[in-house]
């Protein structure tokens, strides 16, 4: 035998103790959830075995009736949950429950505030899983053997939920996992047949697997188990049942099982699709973003079943990236049972199922947006930035997704993203054609950008885009319902019918009057700028920078460079405000050296105002001080 037989003690990862303490305290008032978590794990283990056995029937070891057994012993004060699922080998035990190296653990800890109420809400979000056993138990003994290994390959894991756990190799004739909870002193609640059954029905009715218990009887005033077993739960796949047969609570509990989330889902869509592809989908939108929404290693998306047989978790081929927060089940009637990830990648059937499912999710979101705007606002806060990846990723549904987007805008100058493109269009000025937006690295930079001055003056609404993903969004979404999306920092500003003849006349005059100044500045700044011109987009600021129509926006260039990526350096256009005192003064400047200082300052401050970085900050400061000294 290669494994160590001796009992050894191993340490948990450092955070585990803190996590366990927090969990025990904050979830104690809701302690029965431990049963849901353990049943959920047993059910997952059965699913995995059934799947592996498709290609290796020997794994069933002549026992293919998968089930979960729950028992209690009043005298020993134990509650035991056993399954004949896939089981674990020694290394799997260490990997799965020896550490808490779940993705998101570190972020989770960084968010803890020390305020128990707030932290309690967080821990639910984090997902408690197996460790929830310690809410009711002061010792947990898990004995397991992986399907296909011989009896002496059993592993026993035991822990008091503090700093460490022990491991030893044991005989385990029956495949699968047995979890024994040694209940805390003084806590007798779960030593009752009735209590266990009601809890199981409440949380685990939807589990496909039968959960069985020995019937109990009263003897000499005490409740004792008999040898007769009964099935406690409904044990039928929830998604295959008729909608009218399923209660809200059942839908919610099922969500918690498939998503490993602790909170209720925000909304769901349950469909039986017929026709070319026959499948059932039950798709949920969570209430809250998981910690690992942006983690590449994230798991738990859509579970794929074929005719009720679990095939795989996180079937990423079934949902596009921008809907990666969707959780649920898709059960196909047509796919072969031996379908693999590789097959999924090139399957037309899967493409059709995916397209149908995406439609359902977008439909669900549209419905929320229209009929339950508050819920939708909550959704947007959590997942808006992910949905914004959509127009660039999913060409076929671009318009639908665009209709679901929400933005901050100059209308209410608040960071809250509440404005839809439809709302915006409805409010457009007479004669306004494009939908105007500005992108910047921060909300404040967008909100205070000099580029907005003329728009504010004329009361033209501009969308304020400051999420990282926004640059990607506007590169994929160039129009909505026939209206072009136009950046206010790009190209020559043409307000078209929004300006009257008198205004246009005045601009023409200013251009003529400042012609030589413009040329002189261009000469002075040289390669720094592509062009210098007189602007009409400014009312208060002396100058601003503009990028060419076809150029990459300055904001995107900065984002890419900050991310260490290659981005072409584009030369901006410097626009000067003919109304501004600094500019008129510069027009009369005869000293060449001083003129050069002024011109550089104009350029540098325009760069600063849009959130850019000066190439040579020290020179900027020196110039500024020089000019200030002349005033003093
Ligand atoms: P999650 O279920 O979200 O993965 P848990 O903390 O509940 O997190 O479980 C951690 C892991 O331990 C599971 O992913 C699984 O690999 C393993 N595990 C837990 N219980 C069992 C069981 N009864 N049979 C087999 N594996 C199990
Ligand atoms: Mg679990």
XYZ file of C-alpha atoms and ligand atoms in Angstrom, residues 41-42 44-45 48 83 86-88 96-97 102 128-131 177 260 299-300, ligand 1:
47
model
C -23.057 17.590 -1.579
C -24.347 14.026 -1.387
C -23.707 16.150 -6.360
C -21.635 13.069 -5.484
C -20.868 12.536 -10.532
C -24.422 8.561 0.404
C -18.616 8.968 -6.049
C -16.698 9.301 -2.756
C -13.221 10.779 -2.462
C -11.791 19.617 -1.191
C -12.283 19.955 2.517
C -12.120 28.577 -2.786
C -20.802 28.084 3.361
C -20.896 24.532 1.992
C -19.478 21.632 3.911
C -18.147 23.725 6.768
C -19.270 9.247 1.924
C -24.300 27.058 -4.187
C -17.238 27.609 -11.688
C -20.909 26.774 -11.182
P -19.237 23.018 -3.006
O -20.321 21.997 -2.835
O -19.763 24.381 -3.287
O -18.169 22.582 -3.937
P -18.645 22.303 -0.314
O -17.892 22.976 0.771
O -20.055 21.965 -0.014
O -18.528 23.212 -1.587
O -17.912 20.981 -0.729
C -16.558 21.007 -1.099
C -16.186 19.823 -1.954
O -16.038 18.655 -1.170
C -17.191 19.437 -3.020
O -17.019 20.217 -4.187
C -16.844 17.975 -3.268
O -15.759 17.873 -4.161
C -16.395 17.515 -1.909
N -17.477 16.819 -1.199
C -18.216 17.306 -0.190
N -19.137 16.405 0.220
C -18.969 15.319 -0.573
C -19.619 14.032 -0.679
N -20.652 13.697 0.112
N -19.156 13.164 -1.614
C -18.123 13.487 -2.416
N -17.500 14.677 -2.381
C -17.909 15.582 -1.477
